[in-house]
PDB file of C-alpha atoms in Angstrom:
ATOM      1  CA  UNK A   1     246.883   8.495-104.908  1.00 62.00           C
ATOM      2  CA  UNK A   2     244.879  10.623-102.749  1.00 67.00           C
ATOM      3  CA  UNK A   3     245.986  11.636 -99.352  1.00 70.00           C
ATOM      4  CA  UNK A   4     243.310  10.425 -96.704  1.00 73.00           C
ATOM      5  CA  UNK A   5     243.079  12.978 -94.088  1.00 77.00           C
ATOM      6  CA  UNK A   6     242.115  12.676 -90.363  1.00 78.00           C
ATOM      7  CA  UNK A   7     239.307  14.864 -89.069  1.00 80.00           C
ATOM      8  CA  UNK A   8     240.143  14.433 -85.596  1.00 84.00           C
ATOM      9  CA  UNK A   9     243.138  16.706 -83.896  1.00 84.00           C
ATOM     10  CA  UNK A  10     243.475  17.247 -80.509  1.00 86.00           C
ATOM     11  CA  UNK A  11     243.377  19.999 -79.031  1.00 90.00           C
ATOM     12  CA  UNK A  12     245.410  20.258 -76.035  1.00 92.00           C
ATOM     13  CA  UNK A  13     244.204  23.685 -74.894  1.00 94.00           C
ATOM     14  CA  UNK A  14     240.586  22.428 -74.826  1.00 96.00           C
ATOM     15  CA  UNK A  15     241.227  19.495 -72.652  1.00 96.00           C
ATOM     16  CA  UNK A  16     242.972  21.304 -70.016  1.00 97.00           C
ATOM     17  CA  UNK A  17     240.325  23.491 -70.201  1.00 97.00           C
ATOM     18  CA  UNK A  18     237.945  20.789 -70.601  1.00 98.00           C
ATOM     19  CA  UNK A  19     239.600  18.958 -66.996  1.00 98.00           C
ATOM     20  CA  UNK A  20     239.627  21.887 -64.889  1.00 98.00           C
ATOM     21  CA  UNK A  21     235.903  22.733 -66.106  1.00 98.00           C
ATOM     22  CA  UNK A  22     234.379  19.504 -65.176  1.00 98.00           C
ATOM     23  CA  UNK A  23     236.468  19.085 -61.910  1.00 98.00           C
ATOM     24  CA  UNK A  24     234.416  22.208 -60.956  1.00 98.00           C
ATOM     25  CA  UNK A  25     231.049  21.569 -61.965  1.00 98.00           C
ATOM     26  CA  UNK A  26     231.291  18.453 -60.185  1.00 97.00           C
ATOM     27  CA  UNK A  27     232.034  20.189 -57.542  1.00 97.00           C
ATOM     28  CA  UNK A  28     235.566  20.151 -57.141  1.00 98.00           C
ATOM     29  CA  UNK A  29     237.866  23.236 -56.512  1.00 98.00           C
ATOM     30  CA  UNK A  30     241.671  23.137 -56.894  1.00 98.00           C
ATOM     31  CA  UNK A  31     242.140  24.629 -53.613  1.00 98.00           C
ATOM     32  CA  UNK A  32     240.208  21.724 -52.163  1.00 98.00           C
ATOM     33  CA  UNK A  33     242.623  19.741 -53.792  1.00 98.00           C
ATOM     34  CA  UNK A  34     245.594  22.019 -52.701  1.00 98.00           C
ATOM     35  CA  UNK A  35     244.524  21.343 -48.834  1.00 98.00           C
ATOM     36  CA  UNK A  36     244.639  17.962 -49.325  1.00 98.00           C
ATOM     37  CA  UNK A  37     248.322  18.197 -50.329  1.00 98.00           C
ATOM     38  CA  UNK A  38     249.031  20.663 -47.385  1.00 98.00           C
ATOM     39  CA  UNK A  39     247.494  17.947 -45.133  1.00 97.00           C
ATOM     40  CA  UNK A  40     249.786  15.269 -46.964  1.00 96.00           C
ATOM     41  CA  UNK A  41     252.627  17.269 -46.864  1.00 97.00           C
ATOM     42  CA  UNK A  42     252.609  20.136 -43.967  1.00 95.00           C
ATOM     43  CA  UNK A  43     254.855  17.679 -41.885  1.00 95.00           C
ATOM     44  CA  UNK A  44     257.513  17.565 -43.994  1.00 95.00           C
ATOM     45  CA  UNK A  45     257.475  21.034 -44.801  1.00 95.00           C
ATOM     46  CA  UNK A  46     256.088  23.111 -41.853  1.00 94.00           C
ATOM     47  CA  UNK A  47     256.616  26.238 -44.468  1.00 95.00           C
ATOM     48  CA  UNK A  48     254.661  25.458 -47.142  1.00 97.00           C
ATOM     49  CA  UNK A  49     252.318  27.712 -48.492  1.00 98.00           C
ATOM     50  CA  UNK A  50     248.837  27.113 -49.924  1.00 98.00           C
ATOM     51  CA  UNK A  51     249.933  28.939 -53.004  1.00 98.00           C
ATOM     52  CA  UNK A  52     252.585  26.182 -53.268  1.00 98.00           C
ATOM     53  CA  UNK A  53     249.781  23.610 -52.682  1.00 98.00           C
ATOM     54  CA  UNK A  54     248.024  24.975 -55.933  1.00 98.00           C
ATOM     55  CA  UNK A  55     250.985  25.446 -57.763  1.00 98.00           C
ATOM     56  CA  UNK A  56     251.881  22.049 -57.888  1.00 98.00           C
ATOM     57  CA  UNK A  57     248.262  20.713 -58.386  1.00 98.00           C
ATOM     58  CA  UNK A  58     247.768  22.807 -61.452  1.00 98.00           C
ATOM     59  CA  UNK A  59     251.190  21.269 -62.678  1.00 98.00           C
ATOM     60  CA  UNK A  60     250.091  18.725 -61.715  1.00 98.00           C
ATOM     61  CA  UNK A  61     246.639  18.724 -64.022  1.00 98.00           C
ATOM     62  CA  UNK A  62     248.654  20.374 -66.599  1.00 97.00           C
ATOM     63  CA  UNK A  63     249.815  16.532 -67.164  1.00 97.00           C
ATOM     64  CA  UNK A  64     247.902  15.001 -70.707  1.00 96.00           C
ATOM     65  CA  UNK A  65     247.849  11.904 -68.806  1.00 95.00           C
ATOM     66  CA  UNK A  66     246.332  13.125 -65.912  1.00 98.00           C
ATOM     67  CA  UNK A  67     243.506  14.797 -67.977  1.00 98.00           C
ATOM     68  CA  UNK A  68     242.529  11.710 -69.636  1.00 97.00           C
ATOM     69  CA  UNK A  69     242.235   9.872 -66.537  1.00 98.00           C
ATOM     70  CA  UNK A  70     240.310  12.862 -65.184  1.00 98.00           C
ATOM     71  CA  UNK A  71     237.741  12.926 -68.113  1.00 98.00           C
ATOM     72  CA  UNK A  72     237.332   9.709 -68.559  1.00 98.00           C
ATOM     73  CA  UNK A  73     236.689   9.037 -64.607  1.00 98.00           C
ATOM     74  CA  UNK A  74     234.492  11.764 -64.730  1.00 98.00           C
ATOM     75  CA  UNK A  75     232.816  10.841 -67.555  1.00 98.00           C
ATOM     76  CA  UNK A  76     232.040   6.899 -66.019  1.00 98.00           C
ATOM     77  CA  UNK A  77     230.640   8.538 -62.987  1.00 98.00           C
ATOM     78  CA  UNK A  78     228.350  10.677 -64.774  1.00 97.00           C
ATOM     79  CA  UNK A  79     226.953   7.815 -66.923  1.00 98.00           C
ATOM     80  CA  UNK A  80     226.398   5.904 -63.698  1.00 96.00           C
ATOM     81  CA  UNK A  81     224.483   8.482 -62.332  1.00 95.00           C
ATOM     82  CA  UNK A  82     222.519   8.309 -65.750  1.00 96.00           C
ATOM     83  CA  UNK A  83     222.141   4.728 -65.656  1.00 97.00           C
ATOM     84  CA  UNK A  84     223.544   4.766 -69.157  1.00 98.00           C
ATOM     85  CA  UNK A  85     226.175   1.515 -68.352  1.00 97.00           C
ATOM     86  CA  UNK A  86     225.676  -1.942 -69.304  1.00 97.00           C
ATOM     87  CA  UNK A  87     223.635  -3.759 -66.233  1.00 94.00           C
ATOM     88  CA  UNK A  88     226.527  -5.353 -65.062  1.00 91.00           C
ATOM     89  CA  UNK A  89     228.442  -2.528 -64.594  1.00 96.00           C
ATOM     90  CA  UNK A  90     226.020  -0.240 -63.710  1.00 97.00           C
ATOM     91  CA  UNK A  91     225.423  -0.838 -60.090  1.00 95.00           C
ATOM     92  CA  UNK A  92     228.949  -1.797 -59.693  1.00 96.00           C
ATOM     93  CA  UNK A  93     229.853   2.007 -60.434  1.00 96.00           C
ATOM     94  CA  UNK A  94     226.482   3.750 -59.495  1.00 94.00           C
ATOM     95  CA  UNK A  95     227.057   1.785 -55.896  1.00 93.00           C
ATOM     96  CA  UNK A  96     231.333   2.271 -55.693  1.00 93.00           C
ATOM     97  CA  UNK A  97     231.442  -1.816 -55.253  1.00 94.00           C
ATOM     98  CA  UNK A  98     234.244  -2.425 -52.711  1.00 92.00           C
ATOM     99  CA  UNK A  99     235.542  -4.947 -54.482  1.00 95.00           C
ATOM    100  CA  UNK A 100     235.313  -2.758 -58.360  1.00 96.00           C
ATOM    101  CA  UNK A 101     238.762  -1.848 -58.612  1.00 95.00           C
ATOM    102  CA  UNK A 102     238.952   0.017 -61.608  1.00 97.00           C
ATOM    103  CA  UNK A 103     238.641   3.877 -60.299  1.00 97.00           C
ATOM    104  CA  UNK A 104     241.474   3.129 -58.255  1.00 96.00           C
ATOM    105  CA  UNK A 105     243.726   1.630 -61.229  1.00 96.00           C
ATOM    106  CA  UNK A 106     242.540   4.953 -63.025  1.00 97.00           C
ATOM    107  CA  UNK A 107     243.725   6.622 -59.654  1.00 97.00           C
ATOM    108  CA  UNK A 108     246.887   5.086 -60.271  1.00 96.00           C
ATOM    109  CA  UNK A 109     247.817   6.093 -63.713  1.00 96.00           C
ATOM    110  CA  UNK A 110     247.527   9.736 -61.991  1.00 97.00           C
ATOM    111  CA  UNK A 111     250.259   8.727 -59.260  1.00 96.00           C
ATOM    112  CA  UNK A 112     252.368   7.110 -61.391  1.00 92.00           C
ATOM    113  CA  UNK A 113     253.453  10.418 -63.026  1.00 92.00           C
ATOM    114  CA  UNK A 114     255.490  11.322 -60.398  1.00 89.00           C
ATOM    115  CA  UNK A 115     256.731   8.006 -59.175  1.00 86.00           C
ATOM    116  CA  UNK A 116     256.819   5.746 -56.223  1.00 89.00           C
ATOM    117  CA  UNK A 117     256.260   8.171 -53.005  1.00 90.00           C
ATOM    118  CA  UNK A 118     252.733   9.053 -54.322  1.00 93.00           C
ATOM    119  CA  UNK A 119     251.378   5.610 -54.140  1.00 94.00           C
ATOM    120  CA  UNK A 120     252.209   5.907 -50.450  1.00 94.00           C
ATOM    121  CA  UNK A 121     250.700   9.582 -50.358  1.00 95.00           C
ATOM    122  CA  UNK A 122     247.555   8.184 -52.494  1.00 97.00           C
ATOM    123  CA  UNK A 123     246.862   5.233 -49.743  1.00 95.00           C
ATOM    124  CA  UNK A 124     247.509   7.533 -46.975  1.00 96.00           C
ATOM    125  CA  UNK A 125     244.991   9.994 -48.329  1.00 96.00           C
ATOM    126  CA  UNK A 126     242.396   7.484 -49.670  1.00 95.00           C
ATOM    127  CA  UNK A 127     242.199   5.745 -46.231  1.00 95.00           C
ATOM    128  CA  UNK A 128     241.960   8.990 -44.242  1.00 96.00           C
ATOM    129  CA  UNK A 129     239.829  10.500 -46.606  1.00 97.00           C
ATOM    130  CA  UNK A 130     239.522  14.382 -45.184  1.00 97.00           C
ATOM    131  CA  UNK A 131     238.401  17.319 -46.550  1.00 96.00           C
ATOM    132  CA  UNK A 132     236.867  17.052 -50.036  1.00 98.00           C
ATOM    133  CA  UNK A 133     237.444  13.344 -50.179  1.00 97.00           C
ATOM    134  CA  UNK A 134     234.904  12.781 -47.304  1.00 96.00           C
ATOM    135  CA  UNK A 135     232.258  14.695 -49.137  1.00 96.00           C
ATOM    136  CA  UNK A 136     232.701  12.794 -52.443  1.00 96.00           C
ATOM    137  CA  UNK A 137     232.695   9.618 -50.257  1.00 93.00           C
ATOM    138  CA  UNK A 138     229.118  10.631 -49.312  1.00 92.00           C
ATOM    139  CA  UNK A 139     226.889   8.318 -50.980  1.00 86.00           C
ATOM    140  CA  UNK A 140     223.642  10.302 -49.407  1.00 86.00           C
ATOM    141  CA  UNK A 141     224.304  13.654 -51.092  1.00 82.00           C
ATOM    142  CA  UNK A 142     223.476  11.910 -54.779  1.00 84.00           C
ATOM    143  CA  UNK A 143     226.063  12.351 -57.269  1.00 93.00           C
ATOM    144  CA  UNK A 144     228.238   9.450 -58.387  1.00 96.00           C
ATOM    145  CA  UNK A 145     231.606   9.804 -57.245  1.00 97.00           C
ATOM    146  CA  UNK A 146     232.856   6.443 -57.715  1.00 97.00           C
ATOM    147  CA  UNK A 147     235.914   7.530 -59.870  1.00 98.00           C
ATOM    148  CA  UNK A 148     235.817  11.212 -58.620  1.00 98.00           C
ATOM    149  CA  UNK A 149     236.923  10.272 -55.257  1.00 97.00           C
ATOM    150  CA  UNK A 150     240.165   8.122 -56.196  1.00 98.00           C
ATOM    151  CA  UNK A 151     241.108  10.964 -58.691  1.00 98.00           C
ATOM    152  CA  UNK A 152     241.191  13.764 -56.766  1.00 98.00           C
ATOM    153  CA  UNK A 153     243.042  11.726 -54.121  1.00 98.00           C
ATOM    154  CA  UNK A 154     245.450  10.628 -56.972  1.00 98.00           C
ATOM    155  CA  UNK A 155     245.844  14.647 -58.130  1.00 98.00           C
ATOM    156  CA  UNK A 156     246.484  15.377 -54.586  1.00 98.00           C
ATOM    157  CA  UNK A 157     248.812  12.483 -53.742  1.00 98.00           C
ATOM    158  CA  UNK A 158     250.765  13.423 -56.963  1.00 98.00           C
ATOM    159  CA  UNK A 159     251.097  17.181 -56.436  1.00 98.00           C
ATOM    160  CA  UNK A 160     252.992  15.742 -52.584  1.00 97.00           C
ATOM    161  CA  UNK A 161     255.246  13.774 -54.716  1.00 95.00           C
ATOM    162  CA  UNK A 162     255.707  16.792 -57.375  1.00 96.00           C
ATOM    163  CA  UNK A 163     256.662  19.165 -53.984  1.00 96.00           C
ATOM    164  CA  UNK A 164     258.879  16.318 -52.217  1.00 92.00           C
ATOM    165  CA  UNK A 165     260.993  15.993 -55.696  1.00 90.00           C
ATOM    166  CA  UNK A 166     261.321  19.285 -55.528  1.00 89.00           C
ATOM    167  CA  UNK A 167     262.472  20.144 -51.956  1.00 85.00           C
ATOM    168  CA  UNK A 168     264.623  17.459 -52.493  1.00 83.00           C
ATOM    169  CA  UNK A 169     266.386  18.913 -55.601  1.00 80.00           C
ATOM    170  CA  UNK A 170     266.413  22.910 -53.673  1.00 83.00           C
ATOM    171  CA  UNK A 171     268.401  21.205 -50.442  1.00 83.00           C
ATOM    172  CA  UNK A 172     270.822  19.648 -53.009  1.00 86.00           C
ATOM    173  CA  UNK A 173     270.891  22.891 -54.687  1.00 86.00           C
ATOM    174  CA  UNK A 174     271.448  24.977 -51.383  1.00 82.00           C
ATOM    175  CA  UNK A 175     274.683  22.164 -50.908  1.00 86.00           C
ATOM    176  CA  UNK A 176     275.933  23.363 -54.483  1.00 86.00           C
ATOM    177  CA  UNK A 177     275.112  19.588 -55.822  1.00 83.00           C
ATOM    178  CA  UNK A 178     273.641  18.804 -59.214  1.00 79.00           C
ATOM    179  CA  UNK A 179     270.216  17.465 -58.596  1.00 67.00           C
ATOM    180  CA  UNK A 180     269.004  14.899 -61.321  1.00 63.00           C
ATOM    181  CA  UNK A 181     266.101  18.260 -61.640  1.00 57.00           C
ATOM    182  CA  UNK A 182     268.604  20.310 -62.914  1.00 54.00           C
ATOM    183  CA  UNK A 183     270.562  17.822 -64.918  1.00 52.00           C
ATOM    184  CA  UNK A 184     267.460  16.945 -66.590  1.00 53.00           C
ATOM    185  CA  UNK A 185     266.944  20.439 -67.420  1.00 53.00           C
ATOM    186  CA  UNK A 186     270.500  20.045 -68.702  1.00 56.00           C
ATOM    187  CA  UNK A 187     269.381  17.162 -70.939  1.00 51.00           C
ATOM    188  CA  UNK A 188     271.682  15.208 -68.714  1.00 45.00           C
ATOM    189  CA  UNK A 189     270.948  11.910 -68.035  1.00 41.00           C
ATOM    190  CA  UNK A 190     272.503   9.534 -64.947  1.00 36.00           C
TER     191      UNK A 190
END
């Protein structure tokens, strides 16, 4: 019997590729991302550095589950703007419906990655909205942003979480503890 081969195989280089390229020609710049996490996190850590900030969100996007939430919100937004969605759907996106909750539950899949403290960071963020987030809220300027908007919130939100694990694990570290970081990297488990 003949083997039955699949065409398809991803390519993981291409979609990270693929995510920071259409975070950018939507208009998007990591570093707008990165001051949304110094903004969410400066506080905390009065020494944190942008370069941190961008650190973490490219670790951040370096996540496969992040970039398929990225694409894919990306992707809805620009069929909205193309008027390409089923009618009931299509104003509901093209429009950001207040009460569509679906970019946000794509938002969410983001946050989750680096557990429970970023759904606090992403609600803090998304209600504030500064910086970039304000501009993608801007209905006048044209583009569809419905999904945009909650995932760049989620990215930043995330990266906060990703830099308060962290801080967490270098005090522990400075007290000559294990942190569960470096037992992980142990292959340790609690």
């Amino acid at each position: 019997m003949e083997e039955i081969k699949n065409p398809y195989a991803l390519n993981s280089k291409k979609v990270a590729e693929a995510t920071k390229y259409w975070l950018e020609k939507r208009g998007v710049k990591i570093e707008e991302i990165a001051e949304l996490v110094m903004i969410l996190q400066r506080k905390y850590y009065p020494n944190l550095t942008m370069d941190e900030c961008i650190h973490n969100v490219e670790r951040v996007l370096s996540k496969r589950e992040v970039q398929n939430a990225v694409l894919t919100g990306i992707q809805l937004d620009i069929l909205g703007e193309q008027n390409l969605l089923i009618p009931e759907l299509q104003d509901m996106i093209k429009y950001d419906e207040s009460l569509y909750g679906v970019d946000e539950i794509l938002a969410f899949s983001i946050v989750n990655v680096y557990g429970s403290i970023g759904f606090t960071n992403y609600g803090y963020v998304d209600k504030l909205k500064p910086g970039v987030l304000e501009r993608l809220n801007d209905k006048s300027l044209g583009p569809v942003n419905t999904f945009l908007d909650d995932i760049v919130g989620a990215v930043a939100a995330a990266a906060s979480s990703r830099i308060a694990h962290r801080k967490q694990a270098e005090r522990e570290q400075a007290r000559g503890e294990e942190s569960v970081d470096t037992l992980a990297e142990k292959g340790t488990s609690m």
